[in-house]
XYZ file of C-alpha atoms in Angstrom:
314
model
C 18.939 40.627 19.198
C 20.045 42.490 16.251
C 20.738 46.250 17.069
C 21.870 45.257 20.480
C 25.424 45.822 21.030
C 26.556 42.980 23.671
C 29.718 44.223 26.120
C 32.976 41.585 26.729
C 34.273 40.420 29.120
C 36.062 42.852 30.888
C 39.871 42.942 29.974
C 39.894 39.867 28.112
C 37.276 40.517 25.142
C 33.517 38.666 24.725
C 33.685 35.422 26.891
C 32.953 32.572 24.439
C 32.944 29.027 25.621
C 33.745 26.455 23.012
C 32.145 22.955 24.144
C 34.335 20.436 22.786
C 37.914 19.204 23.679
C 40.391 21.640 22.042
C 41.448 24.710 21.988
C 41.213 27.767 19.793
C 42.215 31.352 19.418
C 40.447 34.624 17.853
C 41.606 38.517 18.082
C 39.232 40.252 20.143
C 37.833 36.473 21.715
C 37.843 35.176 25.340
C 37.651 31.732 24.187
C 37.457 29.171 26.828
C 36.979 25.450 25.857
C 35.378 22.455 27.813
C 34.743 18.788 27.101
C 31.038 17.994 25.777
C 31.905 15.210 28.633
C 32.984 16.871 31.566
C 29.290 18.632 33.023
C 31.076 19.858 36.364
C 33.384 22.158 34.151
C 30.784 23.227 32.213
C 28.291 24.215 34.723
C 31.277 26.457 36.202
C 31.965 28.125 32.877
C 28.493 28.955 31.831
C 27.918 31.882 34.277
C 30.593 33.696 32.193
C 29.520 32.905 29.004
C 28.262 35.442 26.760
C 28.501 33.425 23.487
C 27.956 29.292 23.273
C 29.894 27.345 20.267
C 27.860 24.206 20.548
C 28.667 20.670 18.639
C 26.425 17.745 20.193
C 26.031 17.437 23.801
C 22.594 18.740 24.205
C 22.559 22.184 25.639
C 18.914 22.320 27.722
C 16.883 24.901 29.128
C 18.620 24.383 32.643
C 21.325 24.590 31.054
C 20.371 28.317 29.441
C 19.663 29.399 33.527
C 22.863 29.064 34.335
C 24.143 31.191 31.701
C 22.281 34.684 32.482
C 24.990 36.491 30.047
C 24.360 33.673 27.265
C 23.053 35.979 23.949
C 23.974 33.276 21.393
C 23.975 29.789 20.929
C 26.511 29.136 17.858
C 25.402 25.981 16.638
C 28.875 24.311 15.148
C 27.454 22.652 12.381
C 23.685 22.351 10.750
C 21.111 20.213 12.858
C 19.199 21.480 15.638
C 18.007 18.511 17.790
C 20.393 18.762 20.119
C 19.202 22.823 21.236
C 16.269 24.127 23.252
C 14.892 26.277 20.898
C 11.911 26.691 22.271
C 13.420 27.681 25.564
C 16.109 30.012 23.865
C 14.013 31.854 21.974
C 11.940 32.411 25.280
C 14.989 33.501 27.356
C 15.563 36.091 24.671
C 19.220 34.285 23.314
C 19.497 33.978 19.752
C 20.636 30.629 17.861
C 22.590 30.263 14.671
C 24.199 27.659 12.750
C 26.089 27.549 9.491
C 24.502 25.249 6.679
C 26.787 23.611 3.966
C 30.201 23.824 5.940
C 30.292 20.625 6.857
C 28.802 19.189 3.486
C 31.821 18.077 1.885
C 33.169 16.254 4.723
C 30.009 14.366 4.819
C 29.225 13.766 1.563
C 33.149 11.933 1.360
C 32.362 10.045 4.326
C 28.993 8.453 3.100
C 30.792 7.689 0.062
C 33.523 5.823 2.414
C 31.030 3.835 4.280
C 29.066 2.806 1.015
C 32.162 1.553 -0.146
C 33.555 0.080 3.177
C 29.851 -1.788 3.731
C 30.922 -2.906 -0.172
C 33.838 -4.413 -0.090
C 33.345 -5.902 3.389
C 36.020 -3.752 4.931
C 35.163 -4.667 8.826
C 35.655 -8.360 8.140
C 38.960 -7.902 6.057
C 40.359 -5.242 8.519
C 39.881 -7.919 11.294
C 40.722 -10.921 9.269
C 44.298 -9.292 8.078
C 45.089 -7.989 11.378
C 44.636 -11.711 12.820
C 47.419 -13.291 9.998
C 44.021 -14.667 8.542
C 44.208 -11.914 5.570
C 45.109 -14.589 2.394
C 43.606 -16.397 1.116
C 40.646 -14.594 1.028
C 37.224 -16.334 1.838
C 35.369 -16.288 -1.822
C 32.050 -15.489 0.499
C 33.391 -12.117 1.198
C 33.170 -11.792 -2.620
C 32.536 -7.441 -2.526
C 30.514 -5.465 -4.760
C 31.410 -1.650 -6.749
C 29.310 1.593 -6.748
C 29.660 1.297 -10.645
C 26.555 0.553 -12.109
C 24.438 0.165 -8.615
C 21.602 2.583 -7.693
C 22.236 4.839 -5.143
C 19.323 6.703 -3.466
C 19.737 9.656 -1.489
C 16.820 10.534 1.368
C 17.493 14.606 0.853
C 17.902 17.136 -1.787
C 20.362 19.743 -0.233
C 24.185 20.872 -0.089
C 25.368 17.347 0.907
C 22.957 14.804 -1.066
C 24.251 16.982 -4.326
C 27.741 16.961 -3.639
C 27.786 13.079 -2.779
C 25.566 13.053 -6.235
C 27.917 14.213 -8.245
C 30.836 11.851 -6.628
C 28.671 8.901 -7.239
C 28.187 9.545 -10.809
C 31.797 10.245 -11.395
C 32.234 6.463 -10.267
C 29.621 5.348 -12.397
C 26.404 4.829 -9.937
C 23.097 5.760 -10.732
C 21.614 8.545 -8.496
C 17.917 8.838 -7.652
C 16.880 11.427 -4.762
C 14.065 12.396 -3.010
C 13.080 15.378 -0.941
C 10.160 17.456 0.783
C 8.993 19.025 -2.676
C 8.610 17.033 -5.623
C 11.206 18.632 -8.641
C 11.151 18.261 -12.146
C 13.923 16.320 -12.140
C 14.291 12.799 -14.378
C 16.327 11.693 -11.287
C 13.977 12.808 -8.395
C 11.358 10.386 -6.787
C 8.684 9.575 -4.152
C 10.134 7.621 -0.916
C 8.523 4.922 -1.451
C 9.638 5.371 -5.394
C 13.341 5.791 -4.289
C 13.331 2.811 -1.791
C 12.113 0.096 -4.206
C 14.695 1.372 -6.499
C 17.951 1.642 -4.642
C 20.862 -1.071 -4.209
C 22.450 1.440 -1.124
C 20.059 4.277 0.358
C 21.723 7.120 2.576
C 19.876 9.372 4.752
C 20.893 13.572 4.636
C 17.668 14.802 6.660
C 17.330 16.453 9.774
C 15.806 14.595 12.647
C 12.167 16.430 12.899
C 9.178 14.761 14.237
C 8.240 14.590 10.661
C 11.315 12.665 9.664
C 11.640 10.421 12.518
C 11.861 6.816 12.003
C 11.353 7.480 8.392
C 12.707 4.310 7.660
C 11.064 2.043 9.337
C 10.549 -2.072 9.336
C 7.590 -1.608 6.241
C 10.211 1.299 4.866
C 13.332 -0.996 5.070
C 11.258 -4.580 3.327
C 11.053 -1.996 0.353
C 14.616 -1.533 -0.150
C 15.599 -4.829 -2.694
C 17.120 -7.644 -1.072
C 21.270 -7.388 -0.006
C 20.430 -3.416 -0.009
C 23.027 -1.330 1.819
C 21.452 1.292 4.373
C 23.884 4.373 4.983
C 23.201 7.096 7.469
C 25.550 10.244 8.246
C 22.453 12.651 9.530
C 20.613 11.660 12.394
C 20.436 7.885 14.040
C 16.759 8.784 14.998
C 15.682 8.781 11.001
C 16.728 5.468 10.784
C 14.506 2.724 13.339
C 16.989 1.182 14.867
C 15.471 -1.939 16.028
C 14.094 -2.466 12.739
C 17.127 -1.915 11.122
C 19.240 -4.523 13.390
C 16.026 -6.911 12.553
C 16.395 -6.775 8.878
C 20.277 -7.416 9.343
C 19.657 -10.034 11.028
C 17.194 -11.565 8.452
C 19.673 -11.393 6.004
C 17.097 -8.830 3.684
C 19.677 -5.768 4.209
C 22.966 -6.747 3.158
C 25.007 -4.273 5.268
C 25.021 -0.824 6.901
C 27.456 2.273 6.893
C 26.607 4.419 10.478
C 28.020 7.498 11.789
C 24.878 8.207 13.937
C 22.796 6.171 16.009
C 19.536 6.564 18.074
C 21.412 7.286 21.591
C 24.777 8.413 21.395
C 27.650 7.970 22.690
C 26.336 4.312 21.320
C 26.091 2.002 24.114
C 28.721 -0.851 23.416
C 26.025 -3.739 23.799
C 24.234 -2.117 21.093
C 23.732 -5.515 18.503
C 24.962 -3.399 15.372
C 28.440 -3.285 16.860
C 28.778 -6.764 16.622
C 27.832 -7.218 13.084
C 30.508 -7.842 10.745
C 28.285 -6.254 7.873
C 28.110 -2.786 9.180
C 30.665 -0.208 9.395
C 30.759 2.001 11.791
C 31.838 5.443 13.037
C 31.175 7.615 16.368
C 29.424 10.792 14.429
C 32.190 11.873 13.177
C 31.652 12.456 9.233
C 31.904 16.458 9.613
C 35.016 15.825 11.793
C 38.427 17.401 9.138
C 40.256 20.130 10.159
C 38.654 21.919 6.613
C 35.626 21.286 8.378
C 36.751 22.805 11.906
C 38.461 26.189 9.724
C 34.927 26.988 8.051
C 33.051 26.168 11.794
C 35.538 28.829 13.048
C 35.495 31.281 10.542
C 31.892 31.715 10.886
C 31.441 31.321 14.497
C 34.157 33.650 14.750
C 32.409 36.609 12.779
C 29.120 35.856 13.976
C 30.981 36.788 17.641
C 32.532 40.451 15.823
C 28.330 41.099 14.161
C 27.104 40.271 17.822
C 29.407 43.201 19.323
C 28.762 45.791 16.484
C 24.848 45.119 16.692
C 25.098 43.670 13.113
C 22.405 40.824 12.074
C 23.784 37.007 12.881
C 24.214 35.003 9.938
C 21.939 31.985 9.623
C 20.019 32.511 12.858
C 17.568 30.502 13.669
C 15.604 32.110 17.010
């Protein structure tokens, strides 16, 4: 698509349509927004739309026929599950997204549920807000990131900034990634799990990293281990996860994903006092939502002056 210079909307600027609940402004933008939960508005919008903003729903090729102005999918964040690609790319619309803006966001938040999984927040939140607060039970007896290993399943933006945080409290960092590095700290996976006290997961979901950690994957981790995942639910087995809560081998869990989301409210890890959990929310600050913008913003002005789209992907 680069060298192609794509029209407006006439009067109003080039029609973008931002798919989550809120609303935003940009010189020179028709932005329109629409809840990732409300389909009926969304189907109505997408004839319009020249330029996609997309956060999680997944956007489908059906989806891409009812848009016959669509030239970009603006991917609001990093992972790619969640897109068509295949059918994009053969519809002719390009995709982008915008690696490392949402990295410090979720490198704080993994740190929060490694420490919330710690110190047994769940089961102290619940016990204080029932008047059962003091004394405390001496089972609930927490644990500190000071002098535990802490392995990290990636090597990129957000596994290095969370590095560096854990070592400032004293934790001992081990990683692993794709390509081996000459690194004292780097390891294999099956290296890193036999080593770690708390392993969290900053992959993408690819066929290659799916269920990653499974049952055999998890009975490597040391016994009490803390399991935290901010990236993808689908990296993680679920049902072997749950099982090894349940055995008592994993000592907790800090999620922000899950396999199918929104998570379904029977879903066994809810009811675990152990885990900590979040609706995929780690990237979710307003620091986070300013850098989304400001790129998604001037990848809009490069589309109109036939300029190349940063980070495109199709």
């Amino acid at each position: 698509m680069t060298g192609t210079i794509i029209q407006g909307t006439e009067g109003g600027g080039m029609r973008v349509l931002l798919h989550y609940d809120m609303d935003h402004t940009e010189p020179g933008l028709d932005i329109v927004s629409c809840s990732e939960q409300d389909d009926e508005r969304f189907a109505e919008l997408l004839p319009d739309t020249e330029v996609l903003w997309h956060v999680l729903r997944p956007l489908t090729a059906a989806d891409m026929d009812r848009a016959p102005k669509l030239r970009l999918v603006q991917k609001l964040g990093t992972g790619m599950n969640t897109i068509d690609l295949a059918a994009a790319e053969e519809r002719g619309i390009a995709v982008a997204n915008m690696p490392g803006q949402n990295a410090q966001a979720v490198a704080e938040t993994s740190l929060l549920l490694m420490l919330g999984a710690l110190r047994r927040v769940v089961t102290f939140d619940a016990r204080t807000r029932a008047g059962r607060g003091w004394p405390a039970d001496r089972a609930l007896v927490g644990g500190e990131l000071a002098g535990r290993t802490v392995g990290l399943l990636g090597g990129g933006e957000i596994a290095g900034l969370l590095r560096g945080m854990l070592e400032a409290v004293g934790a001992t960092v081990r990683y692993t990634s794709r390509t081996p590095r000459a690194d004292p700290a780097w390891r294999s996976l099956d290296e890193l799990l036999r080593e770690s006290d708390i392993v969290s997961v900053h992959v993408p979901l690819t066929e290659e990293t799916r269920h990653m950690l499974d049952a055999e994957r998890l009975a490597m981790l040391p016994e009490g281990a803390i399991v935290v995942n901010t990236a993808r639910g689908a990296v993680v087995d679920e049902a072997a996860l749950i099982g090894a809560l349940k055995s008592g081998h994993l000592g907790g869990a800090g999620l922000d994903v899950f396999e199918r989301e929104p998570v379904d409210a029977g879903n066994p890890l809810l009811a675990m006092d152990n885990v900590v959990v979040m609706p995929h929310v780690a990237w979710l600050t307003g620091e986070t939502w300013s850098r989304y913008f400001a790129v998604a913003a001037e990848n809009c002005r490069r589309l109109m002056r036939g300029d190349g789209i940063l980070h495109r992907v199709v």
